[in-house]
Amino acid sequence: MYDAAALATTVERLADCLYEAGLRAGDRVVVAKDNHYDMPLLAAGAARIGALPVMLAPIASVDTVRELIDRAQPSLLVAGTRLLRRAATAGVTLAGPAVRTVAVGEPVGDLPPGALTLDDLRGGPRAPVRIGGADEPMISTHTSGTTGVPKLVLHTANTAIGRFPARMERCPIPFLTTRHSDVTAAAVSFAHIRVMAWTASQLKMAPHKVVAISDPGLATVERMVERHRPTMLEALPNMFQHWEALVARRPELFTQVRLYVTTFDAVHTRTVRTFLDASRRRFPVWGWGLGQSEVTGIIVNLFTRRTVRAGGARGDRTNIGWPAASVRVRVVDPETGRRQPRGKPGLLMVDTRARCLTYLGEDDRYRAKCEGRWWNSGDLGERVGFGRIRLLDREVDMLPGQSCIELESILLDRLPNAADVTLLARPDQPPVPVLCLRDGELDPGEWARATAGLPELAPPRLVPWEDVPRTATWKVRRLALREQVLGTAEASGTGKWT
């Protein structure tokens, strides 16, 4: 248990250790380790002495980790002991000889030659404080990497937490922001830029308790929620979906939750309904936001039990919202760039003062997605009236004339036994549904009823949930799944804006 003063002291001590390891103002340090809340603390310690922290989540491929470290060009690597063991087993050297390595975490084997631990670095002189300006580079995090190697996104203090929409979380807004009486809990990727805004809002709003859940597995979540009984709960969309099984078994764990939050991606109607129905609060709500690492928040909305009642008109009604505060969104033709009329799908272009500075090591790729002040999100959507925008799909995953997200939501609603549904679009062929079933079996009659009235679908493929490739933010890596299930990377979208 830490209070705010103890967290501040921890950051100071970590800054001292990093300084003792040779990190200086203007240097870069890569932090790559298992998911835990010490990641933003290490980032804060590096920023305190004027260095740039580059945060890497626990990516499955050590070759990808090595590629990102090379791209970051650090002078110091802070690596988790389990990552170091994985790299050694794979025969991968994570950094060159000029990069000093600091190992963090419980020992799990021999360390690389010359590597230090935090204990080796304690007791040195106090590090000088050289905090950068609000518009200078402060932190780099990475994108999800659903289509390949993630991109390293460079943010300032202003773009990460200082401007709207992130600042909105630090304003007292009914239903939406933290109260002093709240117990707030979050199960997210603590290497993600979202954690910067979340941390800033919790420190400003000062809830009764903040709970960081580093392991989203069902057993850990059950234990943590039972012990702390959160009133606000934030998690990644696919984590909430995975936890539906826990709600079915122990709904009483969620009776105190007044606000659920997802900010990364699409969320399915069944998931929202399941958790709102578990709350015994009079008016529980679900705050949804579509965001990207490069621009933070894009679209937001608030859902209630009424929004997601069974039998609603649309399967994707939890993926419709308004542009976030101070954000402008246009829907444009992918070929001409002209604005699309209401109801006509197009690319979502975003104008926001929270846009990142660049991609580390890939500035040309970053510039290719900028058109003046407009950012090409690579998402497809359409205007649906009253200033709202409906999210359809990523362009690379598009299903011409349809929405994979909407069809997936409909199938989840009609298949109670499905833990997950992913549609893989194919050029000039029906899309392939990939189903993860809780008992591993699909009755043909049940499938026929579930697909009644839907566009033509190929025969479903059954894949165990644990075999579906996912990113550190639990998004399905559709390209990898496509190759795994179909044996091809061919898709309907162009992928030009990934």
Coordinates of C-alpha atoms in Angstrom, one line a residue:
M1 CA 0.0 0.0 0.0
Y2 CA 1.3 3.4 -1.0
D3 CA 0.0 6.9 -0.3
A4 CA 0.8 9.8 -2.7
A5 CA 3.8 10.8 -0.6
A6 CA 5.2 7.3 -0.7
L7 CA 4.8 7.2 -4.5
A8 CA 6.6 10.5 -4.8
T9 CA 9.5 9.1 -2.7
T10 CA 9.6 6.0 -4.8
V11 CA 9.9 8.0 -7.9
E12 CA 12.8 10.0 -6.4
R13 CA 14.6 6.9 -5.3
L14 CA 14.2 5.3 -8.8
A15 CA 15.5 8.5 -10.3
D16 CA 18.6 8.2 -8.1
C17 CA 19.1 4.6 -9.2
L18 CA 18.8 5.4 -12.9
Y19 CA 21.3 8.3 -12.4
E20 CA 23.7 6.0 -10.6
A21 CA 23.4 3.6 -13.6
G22 CA 24.6 6.4 -15.9
L23 CA 21.4 7.9 -17.2
R24 CA 21.6 11.6 -17.8
A25 CA 19.5 14.5 -19.1
G26 CA 18.9 14.0 -22.8
D27 CA 19.5 10.3 -22.8
R28 CA 16.9 7.6 -23.6
V29 CA 16.1 4.7 -21.4
V30 CA 14.0 1.7 -22.5
V31 CA 11.8 0.2 -19.8
A32 CA 10.7 -3.3 -20.9
K33 CA 9.2 -5.7 -18.4
D34 CA 6.1 -7.5 -17.1
N35 CA 3.0 -5.5 -16.7
H36 CA 2.9 -3.7 -13.4
Y37 CA 2.4 -0.2 -12.0
D38 CA 6.1 0.3 -11.4
M39 CA 6.4 1.1 -15.1
P40 CA 4.9 4.6 -14.9
L41 CA 7.0 5.1 -11.7
L42 CA 10.2 4.2 -13.6
A43 CA 9.1 6.5 -16.4
A44 CA 8.6 9.3 -13.9
G45 CA 12.0 8.7 -12.4
A46 CA 13.6 9.0 -15.8
A47 CA 11.7 12.1 -16.7
R48 CA 12.6 13.7 -13.4
I49 CA 16.3 13.8 -14.4
G50 CA 15.5 15.0 -17.9
A51 CA 15.8 11.6 -19.7
L52 CA 13.3 10.2 -22.2
P53 CA 11.6 6.9 -21.1
V54 CA 10.6 4.6 -23.9
M55 CA 8.0 2.1 -22.5
L56 CA 7.7 -1.4 -23.9
A57 CA 4.9 -3.7 -22.8
P58 CA 5.6 -7.5 -22.4
I59 CA 5.5 -8.3 -26.1
A60 CA 5.5 -12.0 -26.9
S61 CA 8.3 -11.8 -29.5
V62 CA 11.7 -11.1 -28.2
D63 CA 12.8 -10.3 -31.8
T64 CA 10.2 -7.6 -31.9
V65 CA 11.5 -6.3 -28.5
R66 CA 15.0 -6.2 -29.9
E67 CA 13.8 -4.3 -33.0
L68 CA 12.1 -1.7 -30.9
I69 CA 15.1 -1.3 -28.6
D70 CA 17.3 -0.7 -31.7
R71 CA 14.8 1.9 -33.0
A72 CA 14.8 3.7 -29.6
Q73 CA 18.6 3.9 -29.5
P74 CA 18.8 4.0 -25.7
S75 CA 21.8 4.4 -23.5
L76 CA 20.2 2.4 -20.7
L77 CA 17.9 -0.7 -20.7
V78 CA 15.7 -1.4 -17.7
A79 CA 14.5 -5.0 -18.3
G80 CA 12.4 -7.4 -16.4
T81 CA 14.2 -10.6 -15.3
R82 CA 11.6 -12.8 -17.1
L83 CA 12.2 -10.9 -20.3
L84 CA 15.9 -11.4 -20.0
R85 CA 15.4 -15.1 -19.4
R86 CA 13.1 -15.3 -22.5
A87 CA 15.7 -13.5 -24.6
A88 CA 18.5 -15.8 -23.4
T89 CA 16.4 -18.9 -24.1
A90 CA 15.8 -17.6 -27.6
G91 CA 19.4 -16.6 -28.2
V92 CA 18.5 -12.9 -28.6
T93 CA 20.7 -10.2 -27.3
L94 CA 18.3 -7.3 -26.4
A95 CA 20.8 -4.5 -26.7
G96 CA 24.3 -3.8 -27.9
P97 CA 27.4 -3.6 -25.7
A98 CA 27.2 0.2 -25.4
V99 CA 23.8 -0.1 -23.6
R100 CA 24.0 -0.8 -19.9
T101 CA 21.3 -3.2 -18.6
V102 CA 19.5 -2.9 -15.3
A103 CA 17.4 -5.9 -14.3
V104 CA 14.3 -5.5 -12.2
G105 CA 12.1 -8.2 -10.7
E106 CA 12.6 -11.5 -8.8
P107 CA 15.7 -13.4 -10.0
V108 CA 14.8 -16.2 -12.5
G109 CA 18.2 -17.1 -13.8
D110 CA 21.6 -15.7 -14.6
L111 CA 21.7 -12.1 -15.7
P112 CA 23.5 -10.9 -18.8
P113 CA 27.2 -10.1 -18.4
G114 CA 27.6 -6.6 -16.8
A115 CA 23.9 -6.3 -15.9
L116 CA 23.1 -4.6 -12.6
T117 CA 20.1 -4.7 -10.3
L118 CA 18.3 -1.9 -8.5
D119 CA 19.9 -3.0 -5.3
D120 CA 23.3 -2.5 -6.8
L121 CA 22.4 1.1 -7.5
R122 CA 20.9 2.2 -4.2
G123 CA 22.7 4.5 -1.9
G124 CA 24.3 6.7 -4.5
P125 CA 24.1 10.5 -4.7
R126 CA 20.8 12.2 -5.2
A127 CA 20.0 12.8 -8.9
P128 CA 19.7 16.4 -10.1
V129 CA 16.2 17.4 -11.0
R130 CA 15.9 18.5 -14.7
I131 CA 12.2 18.3 -15.6
G132 CA 11.6 19.3 -19.2
G133 CA 9.2 21.8 -20.5
A134 CA 5.6 21.0 -21.2
D135 CA 6.1 21.0 -25.0
E136 CA 9.4 19.0 -24.9
P137 CA 9.5 15.2 -25.4
M138 CA 8.4 13.5 -22.2
I139 CA 7.7 9.9 -22.9
S140 CA 7.5 7.4 -25.7
T141 CA 5.0 4.5 -25.6
H142 CA 4.1 2.1 -28.4
T143 CA 1.0 1.3 -30.4
S144 CA -0.8 -2.0 -30.1
G145 CA 0.9 -3.6 -33.1
T146 CA -2.1 -5.5 -34.4
T147 CA -0.7 -5.6 -37.9
G148 CA 3.0 -6.0 -37.2
V149 CA 5.9 -4.4 -35.2
P150 CA 4.5 -1.6 -33.0
K151 CA 5.3 2.1 -33.6
L152 CA 7.1 4.1 -30.9
V153 CA 4.9 7.2 -30.3
L154 CA 6.6 10.3 -28.9
H155 CA 4.6 12.6 -26.6
T156 CA 5.1 15.8 -24.6
A157 CA 3.6 16.5 -21.2
N158 CA 1.0 18.6 -22.9
T159 CA 0.0 16.1 -25.6
A160 CA -0.1 13.2 -23.1
I161 CA -1.9 14.8 -20.1
G162 CA -1.9 18.6 -20.4
R163 CA -4.6 19.1 -23.0
F164 CA -8.2 18.0 -23.6
P165 CA -9.5 15.4 -23.7
A166 CA -7.1 14.1 -21.0
R167 CA -7.7 17.1 -18.8
M168 CA -11.4 16.4 -18.7
E169 CA -10.8 13.5 -16.3
R170 CA -9.5 16.1 -13.8
C171 CA -12.7 18.1 -13.8
P172 CA -15.6 17.2 -11.5
I173 CA -18.2 15.9 -13.9
P174 CA -21.2 14.0 -12.6
F175 CA -21.1 10.2 -13.3
L176 CA -17.8 10.5 -15.2
T177 CA -15.0 11.5 -12.9
T178 CA -13.5 10.2 -9.7
R179 CA -15.0 11.1 -6.3
H180 CA -13.1 11.2 -3.0
S181 CA -15.2 8.3 -1.8
D182 CA -14.4 6.1 -4.8
V183 CA -12.3 3.0 -4.9
T184 CA -10.9 3.1 -8.4
A185 CA -9.4 0.0 -10.1
A186 CA -7.6 -0.3 -13.4
A187 CA -6.5 -3.4 -15.3
V188 CA -4.7 -2.0 -18.4
S189 CA -1.3 -2.1 -20.1
F190 CA 0.8 0.0 -17.7
A191 CA 3.2 0.8 -20.5
H192 CA 0.5 2.5 -22.5
I193 CA 0.0 6.3 -22.9
R194 CA -3.5 5.9 -21.4
V195 CA -1.9 5.3 -18.0
M196 CA -0.3 8.7 -17.9
A197 CA -3.7 10.4 -18.1
W198 CA -5.3 7.9 -15.7
T199 CA -2.5 8.5 -13.1
A200 CA -2.8 12.2 -13.4
S201 CA -6.5 12.1 -12.9
Q202 CA -6.3 9.9 -9.8
L203 CA -3.6 12.1 -8.2
K204 CA -5.7 15.2 -8.8
M205 CA -9.1 13.8 -7.8
A206 CA -7.8 11.8 -4.8
P207 CA -10.1 8.8 -4.4
H208 CA -10.3 6.8 -1.2
K209 CA -8.2 4.0 -2.8
V210 CA -6.5 3.3 -6.2
V211 CA -6.1 -0.4 -7.2
A212 CA -3.7 -1.4 -10.0
I213 CA -4.4 -4.9 -11.3
S214 CA -1.4 -6.1 -13.2
D215 CA -2.6 -9.6 -14.0
P216 CA -6.0 -9.7 -15.8
G217 CA -6.4 -13.4 -15.3
L218 CA -9.7 -14.5 -13.8
A219 CA -8.2 -15.8 -10.5
T220 CA -6.3 -12.6 -9.9
V221 CA -9.2 -10.3 -10.8
E222 CA -11.6 -12.3 -8.6
R223 CA -9.2 -12.0 -5.7
M224 CA -8.6 -8.3 -6.2
V225 CA -12.2 -7.2 -6.8
E226 CA -13.4 -9.3 -3.8
R227 CA -10.8 -7.7 -1.6
H228 CA -11.2 -4.1 -2.7
R229 CA -14.8 -3.8 -4.1
P230 CA -14.2 -1.0 -6.6
T231 CA -16.8 1.6 -7.4
M232 CA -15.0 2.6 -10.6
L233 CA -13.4 -0.1 -12.8
E234 CA -11.4 0.5 -16.0
A235 CA -10.0 -2.3 -18.2
L236 CA -9.3 -3.1 -21.8
P237 CA -12.4 -4.0 -23.8
N238 CA -11.3 -7.6 -24.4
M239 CA -10.5 -8.0 -20.7
F240 CA -14.0 -7.1 -19.8
Q241 CA -15.2 -9.6 -22.4
H242 CA -13.0 -12.3 -20.9
W243 CA -14.4 -11.5 -17.4
E244 CA -18.0 -12.1 -18.4
A245 CA -17.4 -15.7 -17.1
L246 CA -16.5 -14.2 -13.7
V247 CA -19.7 -12.1 -13.6
A248 CA -21.8 -15.2 -14.5
R249 CA -20.2 -17.1 -11.6
R250 CA -19.9 -14.3 -9.0
P251 CA -22.0 -11.3 -9.9
E252 CA -21.9 -10.0 -6.3
L253 CA -18.3 -8.9 -6.8
F254 CA -19.5 -6.0 -9.1
T255 CA -22.5 -4.7 -7.1
Q256 CA -20.7 -1.6 -6.0
V257 CA -19.4 -0.4 -9.4
R258 CA -21.0 2.9 -10.5
L259 CA -18.8 3.5 -13.5
Y260 CA -17.1 1.2 -15.9
V261 CA -14.5 2.6 -18.4
T262 CA -13.0 1.4 -21.6
T263 CA -10.9 3.8 -23.7
F264 CA -8.9 1.7 -26.2
D265 CA -11.1 0.2 -28.8
A266 CA -14.6 -1.1 -29.8
V267 CA -16.6 -2.8 -27.0
H268 CA -19.4 -5.2 -27.6
T269 CA -23.0 -4.7 -26.4
R270 CA -23.2 -8.0 -24.6
T271 CA -20.2 -7.1 -22.5
V272 CA -21.5 -3.7 -21.5
R273 CA -25.0 -5.2 -20.6
T274 CA -23.4 -8.0 -18.5
F275 CA -21.5 -5.7 -16.3
L276 CA -24.1 -3.0 -16.0
D277 CA -26.7 -5.6 -14.9
A278 CA -24.3 -6.9 -12.3
S279 CA -24.1 -3.6 -10.5
R280 CA -26.7 -2.9 -7.8
R281 CA -26.2 0.9 -8.1
R282 CA -29.3 2.8 -9.1
F283 CA -27.8 4.3 -12.2
P284 CA -24.6 2.6 -13.2
V285 CA -22.9 3.9 -16.4
W286 CA -20.3 2.8 -18.9
G287 CA -17.9 5.4 -20.2
W288 CA -16.6 4.4 -23.6
G289 CA -13.9 6.1 -25.6
L290 CA -12.2 5.3 -28.9
G291 CA -8.6 6.4 -28.7
Q292 CA -5.2 5.9 -30.3
S293 CA -1.7 6.2 -28.9
E294 CA -0.9 9.0 -31.3
V295 CA -3.8 11.3 -30.5
T296 CA -5.3 10.0 -27.2
G297 CA -9.1 10.3 -27.2
I298 CA -11.1 10.6 -30.4
I299 CA -14.8 9.6 -29.8
V300 CA -16.6 9.2 -26.4
N301 CA -20.0 8.2 -25.2
L302 CA -21.9 7.2 -22.1
F303 CA -24.0 4.0 -22.0
T304 CA -26.7 3.0 -19.5
R305 CA -28.8 -0.2 -19.0
R306 CA -31.3 1.3 -21.4
T307 CA -28.7 1.8 -24.1
V308 CA -27.9 -1.9 -24.2
R309 CA -31.1 -3.6 -23.3
A310 CA -31.6 -6.9 -25.2
G311 CA -33.3 -6.6 -28.6
G312 CA -32.0 -3.1 -29.4
A313 CA -32.1 -1.9 -33.0
R314 CA -28.4 -2.2 -33.7
G315 CA -25.7 -4.6 -32.6
D316 CA -23.0 -1.9 -32.6
R317 CA -24.8 0.7 -30.5
T318 CA -21.9 0.7 -28.0
N319 CA -19.5 2.0 -30.7
I320 CA -21.3 5.2 -31.5
G321 CA -20.2 8.5 -29.9
W322 CA -19.4 12.2 -30.2
P323 CA -15.9 13.7 -30.8
A324 CA -14.1 14.1 -27.5
A325 CA -13.7 17.6 -25.9
S326 CA -11.7 19.9 -28.2
V327 CA -11.4 17.2 -30.9
R328 CA -12.7 17.5 -34.4
V329 CA -13.4 14.5 -36.6
R330 CA -14.0 14.3 -40.3
V331 CA -15.2 11.3 -42.3
V332 CA -13.5 11.4 -45.7
D333 CA -13.3 9.3 -48.9
P334 CA -10.1 7.2 -48.7
E335 CA -9.2 7.9 -52.3
T336 CA -10.1 11.6 -52.8
G337 CA -10.0 12.9 -49.2
R338 CA -13.3 14.7 -49.7
R339 CA -15.8 14.8 -46.8
Q340 CA -18.4 12.1 -46.9
P341 CA -22.1 12.8 -46.4
R342 CA -24.0 11.4 -43.5
G343 CA -24.3 7.6 -43.7
K344 CA -21.4 7.1 -46.1
P345 CA -18.4 5.3 -44.7
G346 CA -15.0 6.8 -44.9
L347 CA -11.7 7.3 -43.0
L348 CA -11.8 9.1 -39.7
M349 CA -9.5 12.2 -39.8
V350 CA -8.8 13.7 -36.4
D351 CA -7.8 17.3 -35.5
T352 CA -6.5 17.6 -31.9
R353 CA -3.9 19.5 -30.0
A354 CA -3.1 16.2 -28.2
R355 CA -1.4 14.7 -31.3
C356 CA 2.0 13.2 -30.7
L357 CA 5.3 14.6 -32.1
T358 CA 6.4 11.7 -34.2
Y359 CA 7.3 8.0 -34.3
L360 CA 10.8 7.4 -33.0
G361 CA 12.9 6.1 -35.9
E362 CA 10.0 6.3 -38.3
D363 CA 9.3 10.0 -38.9
D364 CA 8.5 9.5 -42.6
R365 CA 5.8 7.0 -41.6
Y366 CA 4.4 9.5 -39.2
R367 CA 4.4 12.3 -41.8
A368 CA 2.6 10.1 -44.2
K369 CA -0.4 10.0 -41.8
C370 CA -0.5 13.8 -41.4
E371 CA -2.4 16.2 -43.7
G372 CA -1.8 19.6 -42.2
R373 CA -3.4 19.5 -38.8
W374 CA -5.5 16.4 -39.6
W375 CA -4.4 13.0 -38.5
N376 CA -5.4 9.9 -40.5
S377 CA -6.5 7.4 -37.9
G378 CA -6.8 4.4 -40.2
D379 CA -10.3 3.8 -38.8
L380 CA -13.4 3.6 -40.8
G381 CA -16.6 5.2 -39.6
E382 CA -19.7 7.2 -40.7
R383 CA -21.7 10.1 -39.5
V384 CA -25.1 9.1 -38.1
G385 CA -26.8 12.3 -37.0
F386 CA -26.7 14.7 -34.1
G387 CA -22.9 15.0 -34.5
R388 CA -22.3 11.4 -33.7
I389 CA -19.9 9.0 -35.4
R390 CA -20.2 5.3 -35.7
L391 CA -17.0 3.2 -35.6
L392 CA -17.1 0.5 -38.4
D393 CA -13.7 -1.2 -38.6
R394 CA -10.0 -0.6 -39.0
E395 CA -9.4 0.0 -42.7
V396 CA -7.0 -2.9 -43.0
D397 CA -9.7 -5.2 -41.6
M398 CA -12.6 -3.7 -43.5
L399 CA -15.6 -5.8 -44.8
P400 CA -17.0 -4.0 -47.8
G401 CA -20.6 -2.9 -47.3
Q402 CA -20.6 -4.3 -43.8
S403 CA -19.0 -3.8 -40.4
C404 CA -17.0 -6.6 -38.7
I405 CA -17.5 -5.0 -35.4
E406 CA -21.3 -4.9 -35.7
L407 CA -21.6 -8.5 -37.0
E408 CA -19.3 -9.7 -34.2
S409 CA -21.5 -8.0 -31.6
I410 CA -24.6 -9.6 -33.1
L411 CA -23.1 -13.0 -33.0
L412 CA -21.9 -12.6 -29.4
D413 CA -25.4 -11.6 -28.4
R414 CA -26.9 -14.7 -30.1
L415 CA -24.2 -17.2 -29.0
P416 CA -24.1 -17.1 -25.1
N417 CA -21.5 -19.9 -25.2
A418 CA -19.1 -17.8 -27.3
A419 CA -16.2 -16.2 -25.3
D420 CA -15.1 -14.3 -28.4
V421 CA -16.0 -13.9 -32.1
T422 CA -13.6 -12.5 -34.7
L423 CA -14.6 -12.0 -38.4
L424 CA -11.8 -12.2 -40.9
A425 CA -12.8 -10.4 -44.1
R426 CA -11.5 -11.8 -47.5
P427 CA -11.5 -10.3 -51.0
D428 CA -14.6 -11.4 -53.0
Q429 CA -15.4 -14.2 -50.5
P430 CA -17.7 -14.4 -47.4
P431 CA -15.9 -13.5 -44.2
V432 CA -14.7 -16.3 -41.9
P433 CA -16.0 -16.3 -38.3
V434 CA -13.4 -17.4 -35.8
L435 CA -15.2 -18.6 -32.6
C436 CA -13.8 -19.2 -29.1
L437 CA -16.4 -21.3 -27.3
R438 CA -16.4 -21.8 -23.5
D439 CA -17.2 -25.6 -23.9
G440 CA -15.5 -26.0 -27.3
E441 CA -18.6 -27.3 -29.1
L442 CA -21.0 -25.6 -31.6
D443 CA -24.4 -27.0 -32.3
P444 CA -25.2 -26.6 -36.1
G445 CA -28.8 -25.6 -35.2
E446 CA -27.5 -22.9 -32.8
W447 CA -25.2 -21.6 -35.5
A448 CA -28.0 -21.5 -38.0
R449 CA -30.2 -19.5 -35.6
A450 CA -27.3 -17.1 -34.8
T451 CA -26.7 -16.3 -38.4
A452 CA -30.3 -15.9 -39.5
G453 CA -30.8 -12.7 -41.4
L454 CA -27.1 -11.9 -41.5
P455 CA -25.0 -11.5 -44.6
E456 CA -23.4 -14.7 -45.9
L457 CA -20.6 -16.1 -43.7
A458 CA -18.2 -18.9 -44.3
P459 CA -18.3 -21.9 -42.1
P460 CA -17.0 -21.0 -38.6
R461 CA -13.6 -22.0 -37.4
L462 CA -13.2 -23.0 -33.7
V463 CA -10.1 -21.8 -32.0
P464 CA -9.4 -22.1 -28.3
W465 CA -9.4 -18.7 -26.6
E466 CA -5.8 -19.0 -25.4
D467 CA -4.6 -19.8 -29.0
V468 CA -5.8 -16.5 -30.4
P469 CA -2.8 -14.1 -31.0
R470 CA -3.2 -10.9 -29.0
T471 CA -1.3 -7.7 -28.3
A472 CA -0.3 -6.4 -24.9
T473 CA -3.6 -4.4 -25.0
W474 CA -5.5 -7.7 -25.7
K475 CA -6.5 -6.7 -29.2
V476 CA -6.7 -9.6 -31.6
R477 CA -3.8 -9.6 -34.0
R478 CA -6.0 -10.2 -37.0
L479 CA -3.1 -10.5 -39.5
A480 CA -1.5 -13.2 -37.4
L481 CA -4.9 -14.9 -36.8
R482 CA -5.6 -14.8 -40.5
E483 CA -2.3 -16.5 -41.3
Q484 CA -2.9 -19.0 -38.5
V485 CA -6.4 -19.9 -39.6
L486 CA -6.5 -19.3 -43.3
G487 CA -2.9 -19.6 -44.2
T488 CA -2.8 -16.3 -46.0
A489 CA -2.3 -12.6 -45.1
E490 CA -4.6 -11.4 -47.9
A491 CA -7.2 -9.0 -46.6
S492 CA -9.9 -6.7 -48.1
G493 CA -8.3 -3.5 -46.8
T494 CA -5.2 -1.8 -48.2
G495 CA -3.4 -1.3 -44.8
K496 CA -2.0 1.9 -46.1
W497 CA -2.7 3.8 -42.9
T498 CA -1.6 1.3 -40.3

